[in-house]
XYZ file of C-alpha atoms in Angstrom:
773
model
C 38.749 36.416 -48.871
C 35.335 35.807 -49.615
C 34.216 32.020 -49.523
C 31.289 31.052 -51.614
C 28.295 29.602 -49.731
C 27.840 26.432 -51.409
C 24.869 24.334 -51.486
C 24.930 20.616 -50.254
C 25.043 19.293 -53.908
C 27.431 21.699 -54.875
C 29.412 20.835 -51.944
C 29.490 17.237 -52.972
C 30.547 17.983 -56.431
C 33.698 20.166 -55.180
C 34.408 16.941 -52.254
C 34.357 14.455 -55.385
C 36.629 16.916 -57.604
C 39.255 17.030 -54.610
C 39.051 13.390 -54.093
C 39.620 12.491 -57.873
C 42.407 15.147 -58.315
C 45.961 13.725 -58.752
C 47.616 13.793 -55.298
C 50.445 15.675 -56.724
C 47.804 18.947 -57.550
C 45.768 18.445 -54.144
C 48.252 17.277 -51.635
C 46.685 19.264 -48.482
C 43.891 18.168 -46.524
C 40.343 19.485 -47.726
C 38.145 21.340 -45.223
C 34.183 21.274 -45.450
C 32.712 23.692 -43.010
C 28.896 22.771 -42.397
C 26.028 24.661 -41.020
C 23.612 22.259 -40.735
C 23.677 18.846 -38.807
C 21.501 17.269 -41.391
C 23.809 18.387 -44.284
C 26.552 17.202 -42.158
C 24.823 13.757 -41.721
C 24.129 13.606 -45.470
C 27.993 14.161 -46.293
C 29.238 11.979 -43.660
C 26.799 8.678 -44.713
C 27.756 9.499 -48.500
C 31.644 9.581 -47.904
C 31.540 6.667 -45.366
C 31.058 4.280 -48.212
C 34.452 4.898 -49.975
C 36.608 6.501 -47.048
C 37.966 5.205 -44.014
C 36.959 7.118 -40.901
C 39.035 8.904 -38.385
C 37.268 10.391 -35.242
C 38.403 13.339 -33.013
C 37.434 10.849 -30.141
C 40.162 8.607 -31.232
C 42.478 11.236 -30.444
C 41.772 11.929 -27.101
C 43.593 9.421 -25.157
C 42.222 8.070 -21.694
C 39.963 9.834 -19.741
C 36.525 11.360 -20.128
C 37.971 14.652 -20.224
C 41.128 14.403 -22.441
C 41.305 16.773 -25.289
C 42.286 16.345 -28.857
C 45.805 15.343 -29.291
C 47.869 16.101 -32.437
C 50.356 13.735 -31.927
C 47.950 10.806 -31.771
C 45.907 12.209 -34.699
C 49.357 12.297 -36.773
C 49.961 8.642 -35.737
C 46.242 7.650 -37.074
C 46.627 9.091 -40.281
C 50.203 7.721 -40.766
C 49.016 4.087 -39.378
C 46.178 3.855 -41.828
C 46.807 2.045 -45.017
C 43.973 3.856 -46.725
C 44.257 6.756 -49.379
C 41.374 8.422 -48.537
C 40.691 9.273 -45.030
C 37.691 11.192 -43.550
C 38.004 13.135 -40.019
C 34.845 13.782 -37.935
C 34.550 15.981 -35.074
C 37.184 18.556 -35.022
C 34.957 21.457 -35.364
C 32.788 20.623 -32.332
C 36.294 20.083 -30.570
C 37.457 23.481 -31.407
C 33.957 25.273 -30.534
C 33.810 23.892 -27.130
C 37.249 24.956 -26.307
C 38.347 27.986 -28.451
C 39.214 31.518 -26.884
C 39.617 29.731 -23.250
C 42.862 30.083 -21.446
C 42.163 26.512 -20.356
C 42.674 25.183 -23.513
C 45.532 27.141 -25.078
C 45.810 24.602 -27.902
C 42.346 24.683 -28.977
C 43.069 25.257 -32.649
C 46.107 23.120 -32.820
C 44.491 20.200 -34.703
C 42.886 22.171 -37.265
C 45.906 24.211 -37.793
C 47.995 21.075 -38.213
C 46.190 19.555 -40.881
C 46.179 22.892 -42.561
C 49.638 23.536 -42.492
C 50.915 20.028 -43.592
C 50.771 17.639 -46.716
C 50.365 14.099 -45.498
C 50.528 12.196 -48.520
C 46.941 11.106 -48.560
C 43.492 12.734 -49.523
C 42.002 13.916 -46.194
C 38.507 15.372 -46.159
C 38.057 17.394 -42.444
C 34.197 17.441 -41.937
C 33.494 20.114 -39.373
C 30.535 21.419 -37.870
C 30.633 24.757 -35.770
C 34.286 25.591 -37.598
C 33.305 27.968 -40.158
C 34.563 31.080 -37.776
C 37.953 29.390 -37.387
C 38.511 28.495 -41.065
C 37.346 31.878 -41.939
C 40.217 33.440 -39.505
C 42.842 30.949 -41.115
C 41.720 31.834 -44.474
C 42.123 35.771 -43.732
C 45.813 35.246 -42.147
C 46.911 32.859 -45.058
C 46.116 33.884 -48.680
C 46.998 30.000 -49.807
C 44.009 28.783 -47.540
C 41.452 29.882 -50.218
C 38.431 28.332 -51.496
C 40.514 25.794 -53.333
C 41.512 24.319 -49.653
C 37.861 24.664 -47.949
C 34.344 25.191 -48.772
C 31.286 26.148 -46.560
C 28.137 24.253 -46.935
C 25.458 27.092 -45.985
C 21.942 26.530 -44.568
C 20.704 29.521 -46.996
C 19.149 31.371 -44.013
C 17.205 28.513 -42.962
C 16.897 27.864 -39.238
C 19.381 25.342 -37.989
C 18.984 23.284 -35.240
C 22.044 22.481 -33.224
C 22.670 20.612 -29.824
C 22.364 22.448 -26.692
C 24.657 21.026 -23.798
C 24.747 21.919 -20.248
C 27.672 21.520 -18.095
C 26.751 19.847 -14.563
C 29.598 19.695 -11.967
C 30.273 15.992 -11.267
C 29.178 15.819 -7.758
C 25.659 16.251 -8.799
C 25.371 12.958 -10.518
C 27.097 9.460 -10.929
C 29.095 8.589 -13.731
C 26.985 5.452 -14.439
C 23.906 7.416 -15.411
C 23.189 7.812 -18.933
C 20.010 10.382 -18.543
C 19.673 13.036 -16.402
C 15.917 14.981 -16.268
C 15.076 12.973 -19.181
C 18.022 14.656 -21.221
C 21.069 12.501 -22.457
C 23.843 12.700 -19.861
C 27.365 12.506 -21.353
C 30.470 11.772 -19.619
C 32.853 14.484 -19.989
C 34.290 15.999 -23.057
C 35.131 12.476 -24.446
C 31.425 11.427 -24.168
C 29.883 14.846 -25.997
C 32.430 14.719 -28.741
C 31.326 10.937 -29.268
C 27.810 12.315 -29.692
C 28.524 15.313 -31.716
C 31.124 13.735 -34.288
C 27.893 11.697 -35.618
C 26.039 15.019 -36.158
C 23.463 14.340 -33.159
C 21.361 17.169 -32.004
C 19.462 17.830 -29.008
C 19.638 18.960 -25.541
C 22.760 17.227 -23.457
C 23.900 17.316 -20.217
C 27.976 17.019 -19.754
C 29.157 15.680 -16.695
C 32.665 17.671 -16.456
C 35.049 19.834 -14.444
C 36.213 21.354 -17.646
C 35.237 25.071 -18.608
C 33.658 24.077 -21.802
C 31.977 26.693 -23.986
C 28.418 25.255 -23.101
C 25.110 26.575 -23.318
C 24.941 26.747 -19.411
C 26.359 25.488 -16.327
C 25.043 24.018 -13.337
C 27.321 24.044 -10.467
C 24.901 22.823 -7.596
C 21.848 20.945 -6.763
C 19.884 24.024 -5.869
C 20.677 25.561 -9.511
C 19.450 22.422 -11.025
C 16.066 22.597 -9.070
C 15.964 26.343 -10.059
C 16.484 25.926 -13.708
C 14.641 22.344 -14.388
C 11.475 22.884 -12.216
C 8.391 23.207 -13.776
C 7.216 24.999 -11.190
C 8.988 27.724 -8.923
C 11.181 26.808 -6.024
C 9.469 28.305 -2.992
C 12.583 27.871 -1.221
C 15.673 30.176 -1.033
C 19.213 28.662 -1.737
C 19.867 29.551 2.140
C 17.479 26.769 3.456
C 20.145 24.267 3.073
C 23.679 23.804 2.463
C 24.993 22.559 -0.990
C 25.468 19.243 0.619
C 22.109 18.858 2.152
C 20.713 20.273 -1.266
C 22.813 17.512 -3.018
C 21.355 14.827 -0.657
C 17.692 15.540 -2.126
C 18.608 14.430 -5.706
C 19.181 10.934 -6.915
C 21.839 9.612 -9.324
C 19.822 10.949 -12.311
C 19.558 14.615 -10.825
C 15.931 13.921 -9.863
C 14.466 14.475 -6.409
C 14.329 11.650 -4.233
C 11.159 10.105 -3.334
C 11.753 10.277 0.591
C 12.167 7.172 2.596
C 9.753 8.347 5.241
C 7.444 11.442 5.388
C 8.947 12.291 8.911
C 12.478 13.172 7.556
C 13.929 16.396 7.023
C 14.468 15.339 3.473
C 10.425 14.635 3.027
C 10.265 18.451 4.339
C 12.208 19.979 1.966
C 11.667 17.735 -0.727
C 7.695 18.273 -0.683
C 8.300 22.113 0.552
C 10.003 22.820 -2.835
C 6.776 22.229 -4.456
C 8.832 20.147 -7.028
C 6.953 17.127 -5.791
C 3.114 16.876 -4.910
C 2.342 16.638 -1.303
C 0.965 13.066 -0.339
C -2.385 14.438 0.195
C -4.455 17.344 1.698
C -3.302 16.360 5.390
C -0.111 16.597 4.101
C -0.389 19.844 2.525
C -2.005 21.224 5.912
C 1.076 19.925 7.530
C 3.466 21.390 5.290
C 1.856 24.988 4.927
C 1.964 25.098 8.919
C 5.660 24.154 9.339
C 8.433 26.550 9.793
C 10.960 23.942 9.542
C 11.842 20.301 9.571
C 11.549 19.999 13.332
C 8.122 21.329 13.796
C 7.153 19.485 10.303
C 7.909 16.140 12.107
C 5.941 17.009 15.146
C 2.896 18.383 13.306
C 2.775 15.392 10.862
C 1.189 13.952 14.139
C -0.614 16.791 15.875
C -1.921 18.804 12.957
C -5.330 17.114 13.047
C -5.991 18.480 16.694
C -6.549 21.756 14.971
C -9.407 20.402 13.348
C -12.614 19.609 15.258
C -14.402 16.716 14.952
C -17.756 18.353 13.581
C -15.942 19.819 10.788
C -17.172 18.263 7.497
C -13.210 17.751 6.391
C -12.274 15.801 9.688
C -12.809 12.236 8.572
C -11.024 12.955 5.325
C -8.159 14.555 6.964
C -8.358 11.815 9.515
C -7.591 9.101 6.956
C -5.328 10.923 5.100
C -3.116 11.386 8.271
C -3.480 7.764 8.642
C -2.306 7.154 5.312
C 0.765 9.413 5.704
C 1.579 8.024 9.325
C 1.547 4.395 7.593
C 4.481 5.201 5.767
C 6.608 6.291 9.069
C 8.413 3.220 10.716
C 7.710 2.582 14.528
C 11.441 3.015 15.429
C 11.073 6.608 13.828
C 8.150 7.913 15.290
C 8.378 6.645 18.576
C 9.026 10.058 20.442
C 6.489 11.874 18.213
C 3.766 9.676 18.877
C 4.266 9.519 22.707
C 4.086 13.488 22.605
C 0.930 13.098 20.509
C -0.826 11.031 23.215
C 0.460 13.411 25.915
C -1.277 16.537 23.930
C -4.532 14.370 23.668
C -5.024 14.756 27.108
C -6.434 18.231 26.622
C -9.396 16.820 25.089
C -12.383 14.864 26.967
C -12.066 11.262 26.979
C -14.519 10.470 24.707
C -13.395 13.164 22.089
C -9.943 11.568 22.558
C -11.379 8.435 21.057
C -11.981 10.008 17.537
C -8.103 11.307 17.340
C -6.566 7.604 17.872
C -5.544 5.239 15.548
C -4.445 1.227 15.497
C -1.115 2.203 14.662
C 0.640 1.147 17.695
C -0.229 -1.007 20.859
C -0.494 1.835 23.071
C -3.126 3.632 21.004
C -5.017 0.121 20.295
C -4.977 -0.042 23.975
C -6.468 3.199 24.559
C -9.093 2.833 22.018
C -10.558 -0.280 23.606
C -10.300 1.575 27.116
C -12.331 4.676 25.586
C -14.789 2.215 23.812
C -15.886 1.259 27.247
C -17.313 4.844 28.083
C -19.953 4.819 24.991
C -23.449 3.470 25.092
C -23.016 1.992 21.707
C -20.234 1.265 19.328
C -19.231 4.346 17.450
C -19.588 3.905 13.574
C -15.762 5.528 13.539
C -14.545 2.496 14.867
C -14.644 1.299 11.377
C -11.818 3.337 10.384
C -10.242 4.136 13.621
C -9.725 0.447 14.239
C -11.044 -2.100 11.504
C -10.028 -5.232 13.280
C -11.776 -4.182 16.409
C -14.738 -3.034 14.366
C -14.871 -6.565 12.716
C -15.260 -8.056 16.168
C -18.305 -5.799 17.162
C -19.530 -6.561 13.553
C -23.265 -7.473 13.673
C -23.087 -9.390 10.268
C -25.598 -12.084 11.160
C -24.452 -15.356 11.493
C -26.523 -18.193 9.917
C -27.508 -20.910 12.303
C -30.161 -22.421 9.588
C -33.033 -21.326 11.371
C -34.439 -17.846 11.640
C -35.447 -17.797 15.612
C -32.254 -19.701 16.411
C -30.007 -17.223 14.303
C -31.620 -14.446 15.932
C -31.348 -15.588 19.504
C -27.714 -16.695 18.700
C -26.571 -13.228 17.076
C -28.363 -11.454 20.226
C -26.500 -13.393 22.776
C -23.065 -12.961 21.095
C -23.649 -9.479 20.354
C -24.233 -8.906 23.853
C -21.573 -11.092 24.966
C -18.837 -9.305 23.270
C -19.964 -5.980 24.563
C -19.683 -7.250 27.794
C -16.362 -8.601 27.464
C -15.167 -5.259 26.169
C -16.978 -2.950 29.004
C -16.090 -5.256 31.856
C -19.459 -5.061 33.260
C -22.286 -7.701 33.135
C -25.851 -6.264 32.601
C -29.142 -7.904 34.111
C -30.363 -8.403 30.699
C -27.764 -10.616 29.772
C -27.696 -12.374 32.907
C -31.222 -12.959 32.931
C -30.884 -14.607 29.356
C -28.008 -16.742 30.984
C -29.992 -17.752 33.951
C -32.625 -19.099 31.590
C -30.691 -20.761 29.613
C -28.940 -22.437 32.805
C -32.237 -23.502 34.080
C -33.885 -24.842 31.116
C -34.224 -28.370 30.454
C -31.351 -30.333 28.896
C -33.012 -30.464 25.348
C -34.281 -26.913 25.447
C -30.978 -25.437 25.782
C -29.749 -23.620 22.718
C -26.494 -25.558 22.246
C -28.845 -28.722 21.744
C -29.751 -27.436 18.439
C -26.419 -27.777 17.048
C -24.461 -30.972 15.731
C -21.407 -31.740 17.466
C -18.085 -30.348 16.113
C -16.667 -33.966 15.275
C -19.679 -34.657 12.765
C -19.478 -31.193 11.254
C -15.608 -31.872 10.519
C -16.410 -35.434 8.881
C -17.188 -34.234 5.350
C -14.183 -32.384 5.420
C -11.966 -35.253 6.702
C -12.677 -37.152 3.420
C -11.127 -34.304 1.504
C -7.838 -34.878 2.494
C -7.901 -31.173 3.830
C -5.008 -29.385 6.014
C -6.489 -28.639 9.729
C -5.610 -25.668 11.800
C -6.653 -26.274 15.564
C -7.100 -22.824 17.077
C -7.523 -23.735 20.874
C -9.920 -21.814 22.849
C -11.542 -20.500 19.593
C -15.113 -19.472 20.555
C -18.085 -18.489 18.103
C -17.933 -14.947 19.559
C -14.856 -14.497 16.942
C -16.582 -16.122 13.787
C -17.753 -12.676 12.550
C -14.221 -11.181 12.827
C -13.049 -14.184 11.161
C -15.539 -14.079 8.127
C -14.550 -10.402 7.620
C -10.742 -10.888 8.046
C -10.936 -13.700 5.454
C -12.443 -11.253 2.908
C -9.723 -8.687 3.718
C -7.144 -11.763 3.049
C -8.912 -12.477 -0.078
C -10.344 -15.630 1.276
C -13.870 -17.222 1.340
C -15.201 -18.464 4.855
C -17.900 -21.254 4.609
C -18.683 -21.936 8.199
C -20.644 -24.016 10.414
C -21.688 -23.462 14.004
C -21.056 -26.685 16.419
C -20.808 -27.794 19.977
C -18.010 -29.079 21.921
C -18.461 -31.915 24.358
C -19.229 -31.284 28.086
C -16.978 -30.419 30.077
C -15.390 -27.968 27.766
C -11.688 -28.815 28.136
C -9.147 -29.845 25.914
C -9.137 -33.263 27.502
C -12.758 -34.138 26.599
C -12.585 -32.193 23.181
C -8.986 -32.857 21.408
C -10.005 -36.573 19.674
C -10.955 -34.571 16.450
C -7.253 -33.422 16.011
C -5.673 -36.693 17.080
C -7.875 -38.720 14.414
C -7.365 -36.623 11.692
C -5.087 -37.924 8.853
C -4.223 -35.089 6.645
C -1.698 -32.482 7.409
C -2.617 -30.615 10.756
C -1.189 -27.725 13.005
C -2.386 -26.724 16.587
C -2.349 -22.813 17.568
C -2.163 -23.124 21.281
C -1.121 -19.310 21.826
C -5.150 -18.260 22.024
C -5.592 -20.751 24.907
C -2.484 -19.756 26.549
C -3.436 -16.202 26.651
C -6.221 -16.585 28.610
C -4.314 -18.892 31.090
C -1.213 -16.806 31.196
C -2.831 -13.897 32.608
C -4.165 -14.476 36.168
C -7.122 -12.347 37.224
C -8.606 -11.729 40.840
C -11.606 -10.653 39.345
C -10.988 -7.041 40.028
C -9.590 -5.785 36.700
C -12.389 -5.114 34.267
C -9.747 -4.615 31.469
C -10.069 -6.736 28.065
C -6.894 -5.429 26.746
C -5.600 -9.135 25.959
C -8.686 -9.206 23.273
C -6.404 -7.094 20.993
C -3.704 -9.869 21.098
C -6.617 -12.349 20.461
C -7.321 -10.779 17.487
C -3.507 -10.645 16.385
C -3.417 -14.494 17.133
C -6.393 -15.214 14.719
C -5.092 -13.048 12.115
C -2.051 -14.824 12.019
C -3.553 -18.030 11.964
C -5.682 -17.017 8.891
C -2.590 -15.738 7.254
C -1.096 -19.210 7.737
C -4.288 -20.792 5.915
C -3.897 -18.313 3.295
C -0.059 -19.188 2.764
C -1.228 -22.810 2.595
C -3.990 -21.914 -0.004
C -1.729 -19.689 -2.056
C 0.748 -22.543 -1.842
C -1.590 -24.915 -3.598
C -4.036 -26.432 -1.017
C -7.398 -25.782 -2.378
C -8.981 -25.541 1.201
C -8.056 -25.278 5.049
C -10.187 -26.052 7.905
C -10.332 -24.246 11.096
C -11.633 -26.011 14.328
C -11.678 -25.578 17.884
C -11.801 -27.591 20.995
C -14.021 -25.219 22.823
C -14.415 -21.546 23.787
C -13.888 -19.713 26.850
C -16.057 -17.147 28.989
C -15.019 -13.679 30.267
C -18.317 -13.167 32.346
C -17.302 -15.979 34.749
C -14.232 -13.886 35.712
C -16.357 -10.672 35.876
C -18.710 -12.346 38.094
C -16.074 -13.017 40.887
C -13.509 -15.577 42.078
C -15.480 -16.532 45.133
C -17.101 -20.133 44.927
C -20.946 -20.420 45.027
C -21.501 -24.224 45.153
C -20.175 -26.674 47.789
C -19.290 -30.023 46.714
C -17.226 -33.204 47.928
C -16.423 -34.578 44.504
C -13.030 -33.684 42.634
C -13.140 -30.026 41.330
C -11.779 -29.033 37.912
C -11.220 -26.083 35.587
C -11.447 -22.931 38.093
C -14.773 -24.655 39.444
C -16.605 -24.828 36.619
C -17.447 -28.557 36.996
C -17.140 -31.330 39.621
C -17.598 -34.759 40.099
C -21.276 -35.602 41.188
C -21.628 -36.314 44.899
C -24.340 -37.372 47.381
C -23.333 -34.928 49.921
C -24.495 -31.933 48.508
C -27.502 -31.317 45.878
C -27.069 -30.681 42.425
C -27.440 -27.290 41.297
C -30.248 -26.316 39.503
C -27.967 -24.477 36.746
C -25.615 -27.630 36.436
C -25.581 -30.079 33.300
C -25.526 -33.648 33.925
C -22.741 -35.149 31.841
C -21.369 -38.801 31.735
C -17.635 -38.997 31.740
C -17.137 -40.714 28.643
C -13.325 -41.173 29.312
C -14.144 -43.185 32.329
C -15.078 -46.878 32.022
C -17.285 -46.552 34.950
C -19.318 -43.696 33.470
C -18.758 -41.332 36.393
C -21.168 -38.524 36.591
C -20.039 -34.810 36.259
C -22.010 -31.582 37.115
C -21.117 -28.982 34.676
C -22.019 -25.327 35.357
C -24.185 -23.515 32.838
C -24.250 -20.218 34.536
C -21.105 -17.897 35.614
C -21.060 -19.283 39.292
C -18.029 -21.826 40.626
C -17.667 -24.901 42.944
C -15.755 -24.553 45.806
C -12.366 -25.820 45.544
C -11.456 -24.651 42.168
C -8.035 -22.653 41.550
C -7.868 -19.300 40.379
C -8.385 -19.100 36.471
C -6.873 -16.079 34.195
C -8.670 -13.683 32.356
C -11.121 -16.226 30.731
C -11.964 -19.489 31.993
C -13.873 -22.578 30.471
C -15.092 -26.157 31.267
C -18.678 -24.911 31.596
C -21.841 -25.281 29.700
C -22.477 -21.548 28.545
C -23.064 -20.670 25.362
C -19.544 -19.065 24.737
C -17.905 -21.928 26.209
C -19.692 -24.624 23.995
C -20.304 -23.400 20.531
C -17.280 -23.736 18.473
C -16.992 -22.791 14.458
C -16.152 -25.130 11.926
C -14.444 -22.832 8.967
C -13.509 -24.037 5.477
C -11.199 -21.453 4.103
C -10.595 -21.110 0.227
C -9.276 -18.806 -2.190
C -11.996 -15.876 -2.769
C -13.446 -15.750 -6.346
C -14.070 -12.219 -7.900
C -17.396 -11.370 -7.378
C -19.135 -10.931 -10.903
C -22.616 -10.028 -9.245
C -23.249 -6.230 -9.125
C -26.016 -4.077 -8.533
C -26.840 -1.577 -11.613
C -29.596 0.622 -9.822
C -31.804 0.964 -6.703
C -34.973 2.376 -6.240
C -36.309 2.646 -2.838
C -39.571 4.065 -1.511
C -39.047 4.258 2.268
C -40.924 5.808 5.128
C -40.922 5.350 8.755
C -44.660 6.534 9.482
C -47.976 6.352 7.464
C -49.660 3.994 5.485
C -50.668 3.413 1.652
C -47.615 1.895 0.422
C -45.005 -0.943 1.072
C -41.442 -0.153 1.941
C -39.476 -1.566 -0.997
C -36.182 -1.721 -2.363
C -35.798 -2.907 -5.857
C -32.526 -3.484 -7.140
C -31.370 -4.092 -10.565
C -28.530 -6.441 -10.694
C -25.951 -7.389 -13.760
C -26.877 -11.216 -13.598
C -29.468 -13.498 -12.271
C -29.296 -13.884 -8.214
C -28.932 -17.273 -7.047
C -30.015 -16.895 -3.385
C -30.307 -13.221 -2.780
C -30.537 -12.050 0.798
C -30.584 -8.307 2.252
C -29.226 -7.355 5.839
C -30.175 -4.588 7.635
C -28.573 -4.412 11.142
C -29.347 -7.701 12.807
C -32.099 -8.666 10.213
C -32.031 -11.091 7.419
C -34.849 -10.200 4.684
C -35.704 -12.687 1.965
C -36.596 -11.298 -1.334
C -39.935 -11.271 -2.541
C -41.188 -13.741 -5.359
C -39.208 -13.217 -8.490
C -40.793 -11.585 -11.774
C -40.159 -13.808 -14.699
C -40.470 -10.929 -16.832
C -37.650 -9.345 -14.975
C -35.148 -11.770 -14.110
C -32.360 -9.264 -13.095
C -34.895 -7.561 -10.819
C -35.035 -8.606 -7.109
C -37.212 -6.904 -4.538
C -37.439 -6.703 -1.008
C -40.228 -5.832 1.522
C -38.305 -3.841 4.367
C -41.348 -2.603 5.894
C -40.869 -4.620 9.135
C -37.230 -3.506 9.967
C -38.239 0.180 9.575
C -40.584 0.128 12.252
C -38.396 1.371 14.914
C -35.869 3.371 13.193
C -35.504 6.816 12.833
C -35.605 8.762 9.555
C -32.065 9.343 7.789
C -29.509 7.735 5.884
C -29.403 3.660 6.176
C -26.939 1.126 4.801
C -28.439 -2.488 3.494
C -25.852 -5.119 2.593
C -26.834 -7.432 -0.316
C -25.570 -11.321 0.006
C -25.939 -13.927 -2.804
C -25.497 -17.269 -1.650
C -23.509 -16.156 1.610
C -21.233 -13.979 -0.378
C -21.351 -10.364 -0.001
C -22.086 -8.267 -3.258
C -21.994 -4.946 -1.775
C -23.406 -2.241 0.757
C -25.672 0.708 -0.533
C -27.175 3.701 1.402
C -30.490 5.001 0.918
C -32.719 7.942 2.656
C -35.585 6.675 4.866
C -38.185 9.491 5.161
C -40.371 10.242 7.971
C -43.467 10.681 5.425
C -43.454 9.165 1.874
C -39.875 10.030 0.010
C -38.224 8.487 -2.978
C -34.862 8.026 -3.800
C -33.434 6.796 -7.211
C -30.045 6.591 -8.363
C -27.719 4.812 -10.516
C -24.862 2.639 -8.932
C -21.862 4.774 -8.512
C -18.951 4.527 -6.426
C -20.674 7.256 -4.205
C -23.506 5.384 -3.621
C -22.286 1.840 -3.463
C -19.574 0.433 -2.046
C -18.394 -2.944 -3.436
C -16.113 -5.311 -1.271
């Protein structure tokens, strides 16, 4: 029997005719087979206004995989007080289960409605049911166009849903989406969507063998079908359980918790996720399995020569990858890597180390002592140690004094790490020690207590870091910048003798909140030394202690304190220990602090390298002799790795630091114009910088030199010029880095070319040319 294909308009008329007809003449349900979901929705929305609705999901009972139930359908119809009922979803229910041995009663709900008169006007609106209704019509001559109609799409392309069955073990029941597609829980969840006429691509989490577009029964199949790029691993690479372990509850590849895990190897090897960086790609490409991969994460860099143009980039990328691996997970691999490093010469080994573990940091420090100069690579190998060796100039208020102090402490830091005194430095110390008291450099600085007075009035918290000397000031300034702090500093001097007993009153008198950090001083005293060891391993712990103190200050500032003050009682001296434990000077007076000072006596002459000090704590003003070089008085106890009490600059000079929250640097360099040469005459060596705003107090620094700007040009207020001819006299041609400061704030660094004859380099500011901090 042929059924006429009706348009949507004609279908509405037929439905209205059925609903308006006397029940005696139209007692059976009326079936509407619809091709287009759009037409289905249009009819549903119109009929909804004057008919009660029974959805197929209401007949499914309990459980996501329950199928439509005839008895429940009959009950719902009988229980309804409405005379007109609209039934939805039976067409899709049948289409999903028809001709399937697993669902022998798939046709039952539609057959039940076809074969019974239920005393009500019932419209069955059904998508995907045309084939079944046509079959009923061919077998039952009474089931003709009076009982059912077909709403045709008239040859137009119809967009239906496309559902893929997922094995339940692939995804949790709580998930709502899967690979950016809607996820349905079981047959019930899918019918819930389809009975409303929704279209699209769906996943169905079910064990039932539904008539769906596709089936995915394993995690590997899922990756294979959903991947935008080909999967490079065969199914046999892992069993189903391990493939499944790579997926999250939404069916996506998990982000591995560690790059060293087996999950990471297979996840990235599948090409589904991009490798972390080029170093990671190198490791993946050269690893046949997860075991080799875990090892090569550490050792692949050894395949790259240090003079390779890509070495630095790969080194930094390796560091980035390894930073994501926990110490516990990597302990064995790191130990093997250090063992493998032994094939390289000692100096070459240095370039393949990092600051990731204590053992590597110690090796970096030990190997550093073998270099004549600090390798520039230290800046990324061990940034904190590079900060300690920074040649950033400490401003002492006077250019000559600034140059002397910076030169002294730069030499001092090198000696401390190398464990070897130099004749040049010893001569410098000896000159200071034998100078008249007022000619000694420390006499040109204010006492620490005087420098603290302004901050005491501001009710600021005080951090007292015991034994913190000026040697650490460059490190503190740069570390503070990393912690988003601004460090305004002054250099002061401690009272002689340089012990806590003579220098702790500032802390006792401080009325605001205060805290003492004693670990630095304890570290120096709790490491006994006989003077034979030249190792400065303890320096690494010193930097850690200071960093923790800075973090404490940052927490206070972030907690609402506008500023935090850091001060110290005294510094300490490593060269005294390196100079040996044997005393040089005899005395009959009481000896203190490892022989660094004693009571003055008449039995022995005062050493010409000693400073006379009146003991302010003694009512009788007894006289003390304090040594200003690296010798000792007889009778002093052995000290630790460093001692104090004497009058050297490292024992005497202490920083007073005011920490505040760093403000964003608005000043920028837009353009640089440099005409620099190392030989020849006829031109000035000028650097011209075009700024984004007027500079308040610009300074250019190069190595250990501060360069003041030339007089400003009123017609070009954003331009600042520096004559750098003097600092270029003793350098070689090549790339050289300058640092611009404005009111002690570091604006940024930039590199220019210096040629052996007149050359010019002009460039707009860019990320390649400038590095702004």
